[in-house]
Amino acid sequence: MRWRILALLFLARVGAGFQFQTMGSVGTELSGAFGLDNAEIGLMIGLFMAPGLLLALPAGFSGRFVSDRMLVGLGLAALALGGAISALATAPVGIGAGRVLSGAGFVIAGLYFTKMVADWFEGREIATAMSVLVMSWPFGIAMGQVGHTWLTEIHGWRAPFAVASVWCALAALAVFTLYRPPNGLPSGAGTWIKGLLPHEWGLVVCAGTAWGVFNAGYVVYLSFGPSMLEAQGMGTLAAASVISVGSWLMILSGAVCGQIADRFGRRETILAICTAAAVLSLLLLKMPGTGLAASLLFGLVGMAPAGVIMALAGQAVAPERRAFGMGVFFTTYYAIMTASPPIAGWLFDQNGVPDSAILFGAAIFALVLPVAIIFRMLKTGAAAEPLKETA
């Protein structure tokens, strides 16, 4: 049953990545239509993440009073409505408003997607399950990198927003009608939230930081990798296709990496190898003729530990406090994700070439491992504390 639930959540969450990628795929057309510079395009990309700064904690509280299924359904509906508003917009402010509404939906749906999988897979194949779940995001993005570019060339920049909205609306209906919670799940519905334990705060902030910088590096790769290849003489659709190779490959490599982590452990070794590969991939993009090799390395190794990192969120907080803990986790994540694209876009504008934006992405990728090590140290210290008390 839990694998069928995971398949449902995977397909539904694909819509979030598909909707997110709309802005990255139509940025050039919007620059021509409305005169937006790279920093403003980066801001539009970041607006999708901005609502998380305000809504992640309230969304975590809401789980005490509203079912996970209802909250995910509402979040996906907001993703659909926000995309429709952007598709109908006649000025940048309208597109931005749609992005904010879509982002608000993603905050709510994304938090409870993660909680649902943690509830179903706690203590068994958690890294594998989280790997499968988080791969839905790059799957949707990879669809958008090619599909949105194709739709834009044929039907204009409004079409990608509209098509992504249809997917999200259908996903909302599917989750609302088909999802069921696991039996015997601890519930705190209707009770007052006492908050996290002291060590849980440190763990969940570390987990959110690791997830934030990992995804921020990925977004820089997605948003400015095609520009790097275009600056080397590659066509727009060809550049998008090459960069999308990394997203397609990480769908497979992420699941394999999760299996390896569940069977053999050695999570920090895995993170060291994979983040080094991600940094190297971004550096390779700067060298003419190495775009495909960089994308292959990025997808096969660099982005493989996504589920290993996301699994930290499920390990940080006890089940009865998990909804609120996810709120803290995603608040940290969204703070990093909101700031990163505008910074990368500003660096691009300052130099007129994407090199500095790509270097920024490499730098934030490099932060994943030290943050994960701090998480492990805090976790070890928390486990040792009860032993000291009983000694």
mmCIF file of C-alpha atoms in Angstrom:
data_model
loop_
_atom_site.group_PDB
_atom_site.id
_atom_site.type_symbol
_atom_site.label_atom_id
_atom_site.label_comp_id
_atom_site.label_asym_id
_atom_site.label_seq_id
_atom_site.Cartn_x
_atom_site.Cartn_y
_atom_site.Cartn_z
ATOM 1 C CA MET A 1 0.000 0.000 0.000
ATOM 2 C CA ARG A 2 2.742 2.460 0.928
ATOM 3 C CA TRP A 3 4.358 2.165 -2.523
ATOM 4 C CA ARG A 4 1.053 2.951 -4.230
ATOM 5 C CA ILE A 5 0.694 5.991 -1.990
ATOM 6 C CA LEU A 6 4.236 7.028 -2.893
ATOM 7 C CA ALA A 7 3.421 6.714 -6.611
ATOM 8 C CA LEU A 8 0.354 8.937 -6.157
ATOM 9 C CA LEU A 9 2.345 11.580 -4.278
ATOM 10 C CA PHE A 10 5.150 11.443 -6.832
ATOM 11 C CA LEU A 11 2.830 12.143 -9.763
ATOM 12 C CA ALA A 12 1.047 14.916 -7.874
ATOM 13 C CA ARG A 13 4.292 16.611 -6.840
ATOM 14 C CA VAL A 14 5.549 16.548 -10.443
ATOM 15 C CA GLY A 15 3.077 19.380 -11.021
ATOM 16 C CA ALA A 16 4.951 21.625 -8.570
ATOM 17 C CA GLY A 17 8.227 21.287 -10.471
ATOM 18 C CA PHE A 18 6.387 21.697 -13.781
ATOM 19 C CA GLN A 19 4.796 24.938 -12.551
ATOM 20 C CA PHE A 20 8.025 26.242 -11.004
ATOM 21 C CA GLN A 21 9.990 25.821 -14.245
ATOM 22 C CA THR A 22 7.598 28.006 -16.241
ATOM 23 C CA MET A 23 9.437 31.191 -15.312
ATOM 24 C CA GLY A 24 12.892 29.805 -16.047
ATOM 25 C CA SER A 25 11.732 28.623 -19.470
ATOM 26 C CA VAL A 26 9.979 31.831 -20.586
ATOM 27 C CA GLY A 27 12.411 34.314 -19.027
ATOM 28 C CA THR A 28 13.927 35.369 -22.367
ATOM 29 C CA GLU A 29 10.490 35.996 -23.889
ATOM 30 C CA LEU A 30 9.377 38.019 -20.867
ATOM 31 C CA SER A 31 12.563 40.071 -21.047
ATOM 32 C CA GLY A 32 11.656 40.964 -24.603
ATOM 33 C CA ALA A 33 7.989 41.597 -23.834
ATOM 34 C CA PHE A 34 8.383 43.632 -20.632
ATOM 35 C CA GLY A 35 12.040 44.735 -20.588
ATOM 36 C CA LEU A 36 13.004 42.685 -17.512
ATOM 37 C CA ASP A 37 16.710 42.303 -16.701
ATOM 38 C CA ASN A 38 18.333 39.170 -15.275
ATOM 39 C CA ALA A 39 17.995 40.289 -11.656
ATOM 40 C CA GLU A 40 14.257 40.854 -12.199
ATOM 41 C CA ILE A 41 13.882 37.462 -13.871
ATOM 42 C CA GLY A 42 15.728 35.966 -10.889
ATOM 43 C CA LEU A 43 13.319 37.803 -8.584
ATOM 44 C CA MET A 44 10.350 36.341 -10.485
ATOM 45 C CA ILE A 45 11.859 32.873 -10.054
ATOM 46 C CA GLY A 46 12.459 33.539 -6.358
ATOM 47 C CA LEU A 47 8.892 34.812 -5.809
ATOM 48 C CA PHE A 48 7.736 31.210 -6.082
ATOM 49 C CA MET A 49 9.681 30.504 -2.889
ATOM 50 C CA ALA A 50 8.970 33.765 -1.042
ATOM 51 C CA PRO A 51 5.634 32.726 0.569
ATOM 52 C CA GLY A 52 7.458 29.999 2.471
ATOM 53 C CA LEU A 53 9.050 32.638 4.696
ATOM 54 C CA LEU A 54 5.612 33.538 6.087
ATOM 55 C CA LEU A 55 3.490 30.442 5.519
ATOM 56 C CA ALA A 56 5.645 27.420 6.395
ATOM 57 C CA LEU A 57 5.154 27.715 10.161
ATOM 58 C CA PRO A 58 1.383 28.421 9.959
ATOM 59 C CA ALA A 59 1.109 25.513 7.532
ATOM 60 C CA GLY A 60 2.819 23.308 10.099
ATOM 61 C CA PHE A 61 0.331 24.422 12.760
ATOM 62 C CA SER A 62 -2.607 23.786 10.404
ATOM 63 C CA GLY A 63 -1.886 20.066 10.391
ATOM 64 C CA ARG A 64 -3.284 19.894 13.930
ATOM 65 C CA PHE A 65 -6.733 20.881 12.711
ATOM 66 C CA VAL A 66 -6.975 19.954 9.008
ATOM 67 C CA SER A 67 -6.165 16.622 7.347
ATOM 68 C CA ASP A 68 -2.989 16.174 5.326
ATOM 69 C CA ARG A 69 -5.079 15.196 2.315
ATOM 70 C CA MET A 70 -7.124 18.401 2.439
ATOM 71 C CA LEU A 71 -4.055 20.607 2.836
ATOM 72 C CA VAL A 72 -2.234 19.010 -0.107
ATOM 73 C CA GLY A 73 -5.364 19.303 -2.244
ATOM 74 C CA LEU A 74 -5.703 22.997 -1.397
ATOM 75 C CA GLY A 75 -2.015 23.586 -2.052
ATOM 76 C CA LEU A 76 -2.188 21.986 -5.497
ATOM 77 C CA ALA A 77 -5.328 24.000 -6.286
ATOM 78 C CA ALA A 78 -3.431 27.196 -5.414
ATOM 79 C CA LEU A 79 -0.598 26.093 -7.705
ATOM 80 C CA ALA A 80 -3.132 25.714 -10.505
ATOM 81 C CA LEU A 81 -4.828 29.060 -9.848
ATOM 82 C CA GLY A 82 -1.527 30.931 -9.587
ATOM 83 C CA GLY A 83 -0.381 29.561 -12.932
ATOM 84 C CA ALA A 84 -3.671 30.607 -14.507
ATOM 85 C CA ILE A 85 -3.241 34.161 -13.173
ATOM 86 C CA SER A 86 0.273 34.354 -14.642
ATOM 87 C CA ALA A 87 -0.978 33.022 -17.972
ATOM 88 C CA LEU A 88 -3.634 35.774 -18.174
ATOM 89 C CA ALA A 89 -1.398 38.599 -16.919
ATOM 90 C CA THR A 90 -0.836 41.725 -19.024
ATOM 91 C CA ALA A 91 2.026 43.153 -16.913
ATOM 92 C CA PRO A 92 4.905 41.829 -14.790
ATOM 93 C CA VAL A 93 2.989 42.543 -11.575
ATOM 94 C CA GLY A 94 0.286 40.093 -12.642
ATOM 95 C CA ILE A 95 2.835 37.416 -13.440
ATOM 96 C CA GLY A 96 4.479 38.041 -10.070
ATOM 97 C CA ALA A 97 1.139 37.791 -8.264
ATOM 98 C CA GLY A 98 0.519 34.436 -9.902
ATOM 99 C CA ARG A 99 3.971 33.254 -8.919
ATOM 100 C CA VAL A 100 3.361 34.225 -5.296
ATOM 101 C CA LEU A 101 0.018 32.381 -5.194
ATOM 102 C CA SER A 102 1.571 29.306 -6.811
ATOM 103 C CA GLY A 103 4.401 29.502 -4.307
ATOM 104 C CA ALA A 104 1.932 29.663 -1.421
ATOM 105 C CA GLY A 105 0.335 26.482 -2.721
ATOM 106 C CA PHE A 106 3.719 24.828 -2.992
ATOM 107 C CA VAL A 107 4.536 25.706 0.620
ATOM 108 C CA ILE A 108 1.462 23.929 1.899
ATOM 109 C CA ALA A 109 1.519 20.983 -0.497
ATOM 110 C CA GLY A 110 5.288 20.525 -0.267
ATOM 111 C CA LEU A 111 5.296 20.412 3.527
ATOM 112 C CA TYR A 112 2.602 17.747 3.691
ATOM 113 C CA PHE A 113 3.951 15.711 0.771
ATOM 114 C CA THR A 114 7.089 15.282 2.880
ATOM 115 C CA LYS A 115 5.133 14.554 6.056
ATOM 116 C CA MET A 116 2.959 11.958 4.311
ATOM 117 C CA VAL A 117 6.000 10.034 3.083
ATOM 118 C CA ALA A 118 7.692 10.276 6.494
ATOM 119 C CA ASP A 119 4.496 8.920 8.101
ATOM 120 C CA TRP A 120 4.256 5.980 5.696
ATOM 121 C CA PHE A 121 7.948 5.030 5.615
ATOM 122 C CA GLU A 122 9.281 5.883 9.078
ATOM 123 C CA GLY A 123 11.825 3.247 10.110
ATOM 124 C CA ARG A 124 11.825 1.436 6.781
ATOM 125 C CA GLU A 125 13.310 2.505 3.437
ATOM 126 C CA ILE A 126 12.981 6.164 4.412
ATOM 127 C CA ALA A 127 15.947 7.377 2.303
ATOM 128 C CA THR A 128 14.684 5.432 -0.709
ATOM 129 C CA ALA A 129 11.139 6.757 -0.324
ATOM 130 C CA MET A 130 12.317 10.333 0.150
ATOM 131 C CA SER A 131 14.578 9.950 -2.887
ATOM 132 C CA VAL A 132 11.612 8.897 -5.000
ATOM 133 C CA LEU A 133 9.486 11.751 -3.670
ATOM 134 C CA VAL A 134 12.049 14.489 -4.214
ATOM 135 C CA MET A 135 12.815 13.221 -7.704
ATOM 136 C CA SER A 136 9.301 14.287 -8.686
ATOM 137 C CA TRP A 137 10.540 17.898 -8.519
ATOM 138 C CA PRO A 138 13.337 17.489 -11.116
ATOM 139 C CA PHE A 139 11.053 15.240 -13.159
ATOM 140 C CA GLY A 140 8.562 18.110 -13.438
ATOM 141 C CA ILE A 141 11.366 20.584 -14.080
ATOM 142 C CA ALA A 142 12.893 18.403 -16.807
ATOM 143 C CA MET A 143 9.477 18.147 -18.447
ATOM 144 C CA GLY A 144 9.277 21.920 -18.322
ATOM 145 C CA GLN A 145 12.784 22.570 -19.594
ATOM 146 C CA VAL A 146 11.958 20.918 -22.888
ATOM 147 C CA GLY A 147 8.145 21.072 -22.946
ATOM 148 C CA HIS A 148 7.791 24.691 -21.852
ATOM 149 C CA THR A 149 10.475 25.809 -24.299
ATOM 150 C CA TRP A 150 8.666 23.997 -27.112
ATOM 151 C CA LEU A 151 5.273 25.391 -26.071
ATOM 152 C CA THR A 152 6.706 28.914 -25.895
ATOM 153 C CA GLU A 153 8.186 28.721 -29.379
ATOM 154 C CA ILE A 154 4.885 27.543 -30.861
ATOM 155 C CA HIS A 155 2.174 29.176 -28.721
ATOM 156 C CA GLY A 156 3.920 31.977 -26.831
ATOM 157 C CA TRP A 157 4.917 32.477 -23.209
ATOM 158 C CA ARG A 158 1.406 32.084 -21.761
ATOM 159 C CA ALA A 159 1.012 28.432 -22.805
ATOM 160 C CA PRO A 160 3.458 26.884 -20.290
ATOM 161 C CA PHE A 161 1.665 28.521 -17.341
ATOM 162 C CA ALA A 162 -1.699 27.238 -18.585
ATOM 163 C CA VAL A 163 -0.556 23.661 -19.235
ATOM 164 C CA ALA A 164 1.169 23.424 -15.837
ATOM 165 C CA SER A 165 -2.026 24.678 -14.174
ATOM 166 C CA VAL A 166 -4.068 21.879 -15.737
ATOM 167 C CA TRP A 167 -1.623 19.275 -14.378
ATOM 168 C CA CYS A 168 -1.801 20.760 -10.860
ATOM 169 C CA ALA A 169 -5.608 20.870 -10.919
ATOM 170 C CA LEU A 170 -5.818 17.190 -11.894
ATOM 171 C CA ALA A 171 -3.250 16.315 -9.213
ATOM 172 C CA ALA A 172 -5.340 18.092 -6.562
ATOM 173 C CA LEU A 173 -8.353 16.007 -7.520
ATOM 174 C CA ALA A 174 -6.336 12.772 -7.482
ATOM 175 C CA VAL A 175 -4.844 13.342 -4.017
ATOM 176 C CA PHE A 176 -8.139 14.435 -2.523
ATOM 177 C CA THR A 177 -9.960 11.326 -3.756
ATOM 178 C CA LEU A 178 -7.256 8.631 -3.472
ATOM 179 C CA TYR A 179 -4.922 9.386 -0.538
ATOM 180 C CA ARG A 180 -5.329 7.525 2.768
ATOM 181 C CA PRO A 181 -3.193 7.975 5.939
ATOM 182 C CA PRO A 182 -1.387 4.967 7.479
ATOM 183 C CA ASN A 183 -3.037 3.064 10.291
ATOM 184 C CA GLY A 184 -1.838 3.750 13.836
ATOM 185 C CA LEU A 185 -0.358 7.170 13.065
ATOM 186 C CA PRO A 186 0.181 9.287 16.234
ATOM 187 C CA SER A 187 -2.198 12.225 16.095
ATOM 188 C CA GLY A 188 -2.211 15.515 17.929
ATOM 189 C CA ALA A 189 -5.274 16.902 16.193
ATOM 190 C CA GLY A 190 -7.139 19.424 18.267
ATOM 191 C CA THR A 191 -4.407 19.677 20.924
ATOM 192 C CA TRP A 192 -2.137 22.566 21.759
ATOM 193 C CA ILE A 193 1.324 22.445 20.230
ATOM 194 C CA LYS A 194 4.055 22.542 22.873
ATOM 195 C CA GLY A 195 6.826 23.182 20.365
ATOM 196 C CA LEU A 196 10.020 21.353 19.547
ATOM 197 C CA LEU A 197 12.543 20.047 22.029
ATOM 198 C CA PRO A 198 15.753 22.138 22.237
ATOM 199 C CA HIS A 199 17.884 19.683 20.278
ATOM 200 C CA GLU A 200 15.133 19.300 17.650
ATOM 201 C CA TRP A 201 15.392 23.006 16.806
ATOM 202 C CA GLY A 202 19.061 22.627 15.958
ATOM 203 C CA LEU A 203 18.479 19.441 13.979
ATOM 204 C CA VAL A 204 15.594 20.770 11.915
ATOM 205 C CA VAL A 205 17.358 24.075 11.114
ATOM 206 C CA CYS A 206 20.440 22.143 9.961
ATOM 207 C CA ALA A 207 18.260 19.851 7.849
ATOM 208 C CA GLY A 208 16.469 22.847 6.306
ATOM 209 C CA THR A 209 19.772 24.602 5.590
ATOM 210 C CA ALA A 210 21.248 21.538 3.884
ATOM 211 C CA TRP A 211 18.127 21.117 1.775
ATOM 212 C CA GLY A 212 18.025 24.840 0.997
ATOM 213 C CA VAL A 213 21.593 25.220 -0.271
ATOM 214 C CA PHE A 214 21.333 21.943 -2.215
ATOM 215 C CA ASN A 215 18.232 23.134 -4.050
ATOM 216 C CA ALA A 216 19.519 26.682 -4.454
ATOM 217 C CA GLY A 217 22.545 25.312 -6.293
ATOM 218 C CA TYR A 218 20.213 23.234 -8.463
ATOM 219 C CA VAL A 219 18.070 26.262 -9.330
ATOM 220 C CA VAL A 220 21.170 28.258 -10.307
ATOM 221 C CA TYR A 221 22.178 25.380 -12.574
ATOM 222 C CA LEU A 222 18.721 25.272 -14.146
ATOM 223 C CA SER A 223 18.316 29.022 -14.517
ATOM 224 C CA PHE A 224 21.772 30.055 -15.714
ATOM 225 C CA GLY A 225 23.218 26.843 -17.178
ATOM 226 C CA PRO A 226 21.359 27.365 -20.483
ATOM 227 C CA SER A 227 22.655 30.957 -20.664
ATOM 228 C CA MET A 228 26.200 29.658 -20.252
ATOM 229 C CA LEU A 229 25.758 27.232 -23.141
ATOM 230 C CA GLU A 230 24.050 29.865 -25.293
ATOM 231 C CA ALA A 231 26.996 32.218 -24.665
ATOM 232 C CA GLN A 232 29.196 29.467 -26.113
ATOM 233 C CA GLY A 233 27.127 29.459 -29.327
ATOM 234 C CA MET A 234 24.474 26.806 -28.629
ATOM 235 C CA GLY A 235 20.840 27.392 -29.675
ATOM 236 C CA THR A 236 18.118 28.066 -27.079
ATOM 237 C CA LEU A 237 16.263 24.732 -27.383
ATOM 238 C CA ALA A 238 19.517 22.769 -27.649
ATOM 239 C CA ALA A 239 20.903 24.445 -24.518
ATOM 240 C CA ALA A 240 17.704 23.730 -22.570
ATOM 241 C CA SER A 241 17.789 20.109 -23.732
ATOM 242 C CA VAL A 242 21.406 19.600 -22.651
ATOM 243 C CA ILE A 243 20.787 21.101 -19.212
ATOM 244 C CA SER A 244 17.622 18.998 -18.823
ATOM 245 C CA VAL A 245 19.701 15.814 -19.175
ATOM 246 C CA GLY A 246 20.883 16.310 -15.600
ATOM 247 C CA SER A 247 17.312 16.489 -14.323
ATOM 248 C CA TRP A 248 16.253 13.353 -16.173
ATOM 249 C CA LEU A 249 19.225 11.351 -14.937
ATOM 250 C CA MET A 250 18.841 12.362 -11.307
ATOM 251 C CA ILE A 251 15.429 10.705 -11.234
ATOM 252 C CA LEU A 252 17.181 7.340 -11.570
ATOM 253 C CA SER A 253 20.376 8.163 -9.683
ATOM 254 C CA GLY A 254 18.424 9.596 -6.741
ATOM 255 C CA ALA A 255 16.499 6.359 -6.224
ATOM 256 C CA VAL A 256 19.704 4.300 -6.497
ATOM 257 C CA CYS A 257 21.507 6.572 -4.042
ATOM 258 C CA GLY A 258 18.648 6.229 -1.562
ATOM 259 C CA GLN A 259 18.887 2.443 -1.784
ATOM 260 C CA ILE A 260 22.635 2.573 -1.164
ATOM 261 C CA ALA A 261 22.180 4.832 1.862
ATOM 262 C CA ASP A 262 19.440 2.604 3.337
ATOM 263 C CA ARG A 263 21.487 -0.576 2.900
ATOM 264 C CA PHE A 264 25.015 0.523 3.723
ATOM 265 C CA GLY A 265 24.775 3.863 5.541
ATOM 266 C CA ARG A 266 27.919 5.997 5.031
ATOM 267 C CA ARG A 267 25.724 9.030 4.398
ATOM 268 C CA GLU A 268 28.488 11.602 4.893
ATOM 269 C CA THR A 269 30.775 9.771 2.467
ATOM 270 C CA ILE A 270 27.960 9.766 -0.081
ATOM 271 C CA LEU A 271 27.389 13.485 0.429
ATOM 272 C CA ALA A 272 31.115 14.270 0.128
ATOM 273 C CA ILE A 273 31.418 12.447 -3.204
ATOM 274 C CA CYS A 274 28.180 13.783 -4.652
ATOM 275 C CA THR A 275 28.562 17.432 -3.663
ATOM 276 C CA ALA A 276 32.118 17.432 -5.034
ATOM 277 C CA ALA A 277 30.687 16.150 -8.323
ATOM 278 C CA ALA A 278 28.009 18.873 -8.311
ATOM 279 C CA VAL A 279 30.629 21.594 -7.826
ATOM 280 C CA LEU A 280 32.789 20.110 -10.578
ATOM 281 C CA SER A 281 29.789 19.941 -12.915
ATOM 282 C CA LEU A 282 29.112 23.657 -12.568
ATOM 283 C CA LEU A 283 32.763 24.462 -13.150
ATOM 284 C CA LEU A 284 32.759 22.289 -16.288
ATOM 285 C CA LEU A 285 29.867 24.329 -17.707
ATOM 286 C CA LYS A 286 32.289 27.243 -18.012
ATOM 287 C CA MET A 287 34.478 25.273 -20.450
ATOM 288 C CA PRO A 288 33.362 25.251 -24.108
ATOM 289 C CA GLY A 289 32.368 21.840 -25.419
ATOM 290 C CA THR A 290 31.834 20.214 -22.019
ATOM 291 C CA GLY A 291 28.137 21.031 -21.509
ATOM 292 C CA LEU A 292 26.847 17.492 -22.033
ATOM 293 C CA ALA A 293 29.588 15.951 -19.883
ATOM 294 C CA ALA A 294 28.803 18.442 -17.114
ATOM 295 C CA SER A 295 25.095 17.643 -17.292
ATOM 296 C CA LEU A 296 25.758 13.886 -17.205
ATOM 297 C CA LEU A 297 27.997 14.203 -14.145
ATOM 298 C CA PHE A 298 25.518 16.546 -12.474
ATOM 299 C CA GLY A 299 22.575 14.186 -12.926
ATOM 300 C CA LEU A 300 24.306 10.865 -12.294
ATOM 301 C CA VAL A 301 26.303 11.890 -9.218
ATOM 302 C CA GLY A 302 25.894 15.528 -8.192
ATOM 303 C CA MET A 303 22.157 15.490 -7.523
ATOM 304 C CA ALA A 304 21.893 11.832 -6.487
ATOM 305 C CA PRO A 305 21.795 12.438 -2.692
ATOM 306 C CA ALA A 306 18.594 14.511 -2.736
ATOM 307 C CA GLY A 307 16.639 11.888 -0.803
ATOM 308 C CA VAL A 308 19.488 11.361 1.655
ATOM 309 C CA ILE A 309 19.358 15.074 2.497
ATOM 310 C CA MET A 310 15.555 15.225 2.639
ATOM 311 C CA ALA A 311 15.513 12.204 4.963
ATOM 312 C CA LEU A 312 17.225 14.405 7.566
ATOM 313 C CA ALA A 313 13.904 16.219 8.012
ATOM 314 C CA GLY A 314 12.146 13.009 8.998
ATOM 315 C CA GLN A 315 14.941 12.122 11.428
ATOM 316 C CA ALA A 316 15.017 15.530 13.134
ATOM 317 C CA VAL A 317 11.643 15.561 14.921
ATOM 318 C CA ALA A 318 9.435 13.012 16.697
ATOM 319 C CA PRO A 319 6.248 11.986 14.813
ATOM 320 C CA GLU A 320 3.882 13.842 17.156
ATOM 321 C CA ARG A 321 5.721 17.117 16.449
ATOM 322 C CA ARG A 322 6.512 16.414 12.816
ATOM 323 C CA ALA A 323 4.017 18.806 11.198
ATOM 324 C CA PHE A 324 5.359 21.783 13.159
ATOM 325 C CA GLY A 325 8.933 20.581 12.633
ATOM 326 C CA MET A 326 8.322 20.523 8.881
ATOM 327 C CA GLY A 327 7.156 24.125 9.177
ATOM 328 C CA VAL A 328 10.506 25.123 10.696
ATOM 329 C CA PHE A 329 12.360 23.001 8.128
ATOM 330 C CA PHE A 330 10.631 24.658 5.187
ATOM 331 C CA THR A 331 10.926 28.167 6.633
ATOM 332 C CA THR A 332 14.707 27.726 6.627
ATOM 333 C CA TYR A 333 14.618 26.195 3.164
ATOM 334 C CA TYR A 334 12.488 28.965 1.673
ATOM 335 C CA ALA A 335 14.643 31.732 3.163
ATOM 336 C CA ILE A 336 17.636 30.339 1.267
ATOM 337 C CA MET A 337 15.690 29.605 -1.903
ATOM 338 C CA THR A 338 14.076 33.051 -2.047
ATOM 339 C CA ALA A 339 17.393 34.903 -1.776
ATOM 340 C CA SER A 340 19.554 32.774 -4.070
ATOM 341 C CA PRO A 341 18.089 33.361 -7.588
ATOM 342 C CA PRO A 342 18.094 37.199 -7.309
ATOM 343 C CA ILE A 343 21.690 37.122 -6.039
ATOM 344 C CA ALA A 344 22.733 34.914 -8.969
ATOM 345 C CA GLY A 345 20.842 37.172 -11.409
ATOM 346 C CA TRP A 346 22.474 40.287 -9.934
ATOM 347 C CA LEU A 347 25.917 38.720 -10.346
ATOM 348 C CA PHE A 348 25.035 37.953 -13.976
ATOM 349 C CA ASP A 349 23.991 41.570 -14.581
ATOM 350 C CA GLN A 350 27.134 42.969 -12.937
ATOM 351 C CA ASN A 351 29.447 41.072 -15.273
ATOM 352 C CA GLY A 352 27.255 40.629 -18.340
ATOM 353 C CA VAL A 353 28.129 36.920 -18.494
ATOM 354 C CA PRO A 354 26.735 33.945 -16.538
ATOM 355 C CA ASP A 355 30.131 32.824 -15.186
ATOM 356 C CA SER A 356 29.753 34.540 -11.803
ATOM 357 C CA ALA A 357 26.228 33.166 -11.315
ATOM 358 C CA ILE A 358 27.513 29.647 -12.007
ATOM 359 C CA LEU A 359 30.380 30.121 -9.531
ATOM 360 C CA PHE A 360 27.859 31.277 -6.932
ATOM 361 C CA GLY A 361 25.911 28.061 -7.488
ATOM 362 C CA ALA A 362 29.067 25.992 -7.005
ATOM 363 C CA ALA A 363 29.852 27.819 -3.762
ATOM 364 C CA ILE A 364 26.458 27.144 -2.187
ATOM 365 C CA PHE A 365 26.559 23.490 -3.247
ATOM 366 C CA ALA A 366 29.796 23.177 -1.281
ATOM 367 C CA LEU A 367 27.956 24.060 1.951
ATOM 368 C CA VAL A 368 25.872 20.861 1.973
ATOM 369 C CA LEU A 369 28.482 18.582 3.541
ATOM 370 C CA PRO A 370 29.547 20.767 6.504
ATOM 371 C CA VAL A 371 25.917 21.386 7.447
ATOM 372 C CA ALA A 372 25.174 17.641 7.293
ATOM 373 C CA ILE A 373 28.171 16.964 9.557
ATOM 374 C CA ILE A 374 26.834 19.462 12.103
ATOM 375 C CA PHE A 375 23.451 17.655 11.938
ATOM 376 C CA ARG A 376 25.141 14.331 12.716
ATOM 377 C CA MET A 377 27.052 15.836 15.640
ATOM 378 C CA LEU A 378 23.853 17.280 17.120
ATOM 379 C CA LYS A 379 22.016 13.990 16.605
ATOM 380 C CA THR A 380 24.794 12.023 18.283
ATOM 381 C CA GLY A 381 24.865 14.438 21.201
ATOM 382 C CA ALA A 382 21.091 14.214 21.660
ATOM 383 C CA ALA A 383 21.217 10.402 21.645
ATOM 384 C CA ALA A 384 23.985 10.393 24.247
ATOM 385 C CA GLU A 385 22.174 12.766 26.613
ATOM 386 C CA PRO A 386 19.664 10.227 28.045
ATOM 387 C CA LEU A 387 22.548 7.811 28.678
ATOM 388 C CA LYS A 388 24.305 10.449 30.808
ATOM 389 C CA GLU A 389 21.115 11.011 32.792
ATOM 390 C CA THR A 390 20.708 7.308 33.609
ATOM 391 C CA ALA A 391 24.398 6.693 34.352
#
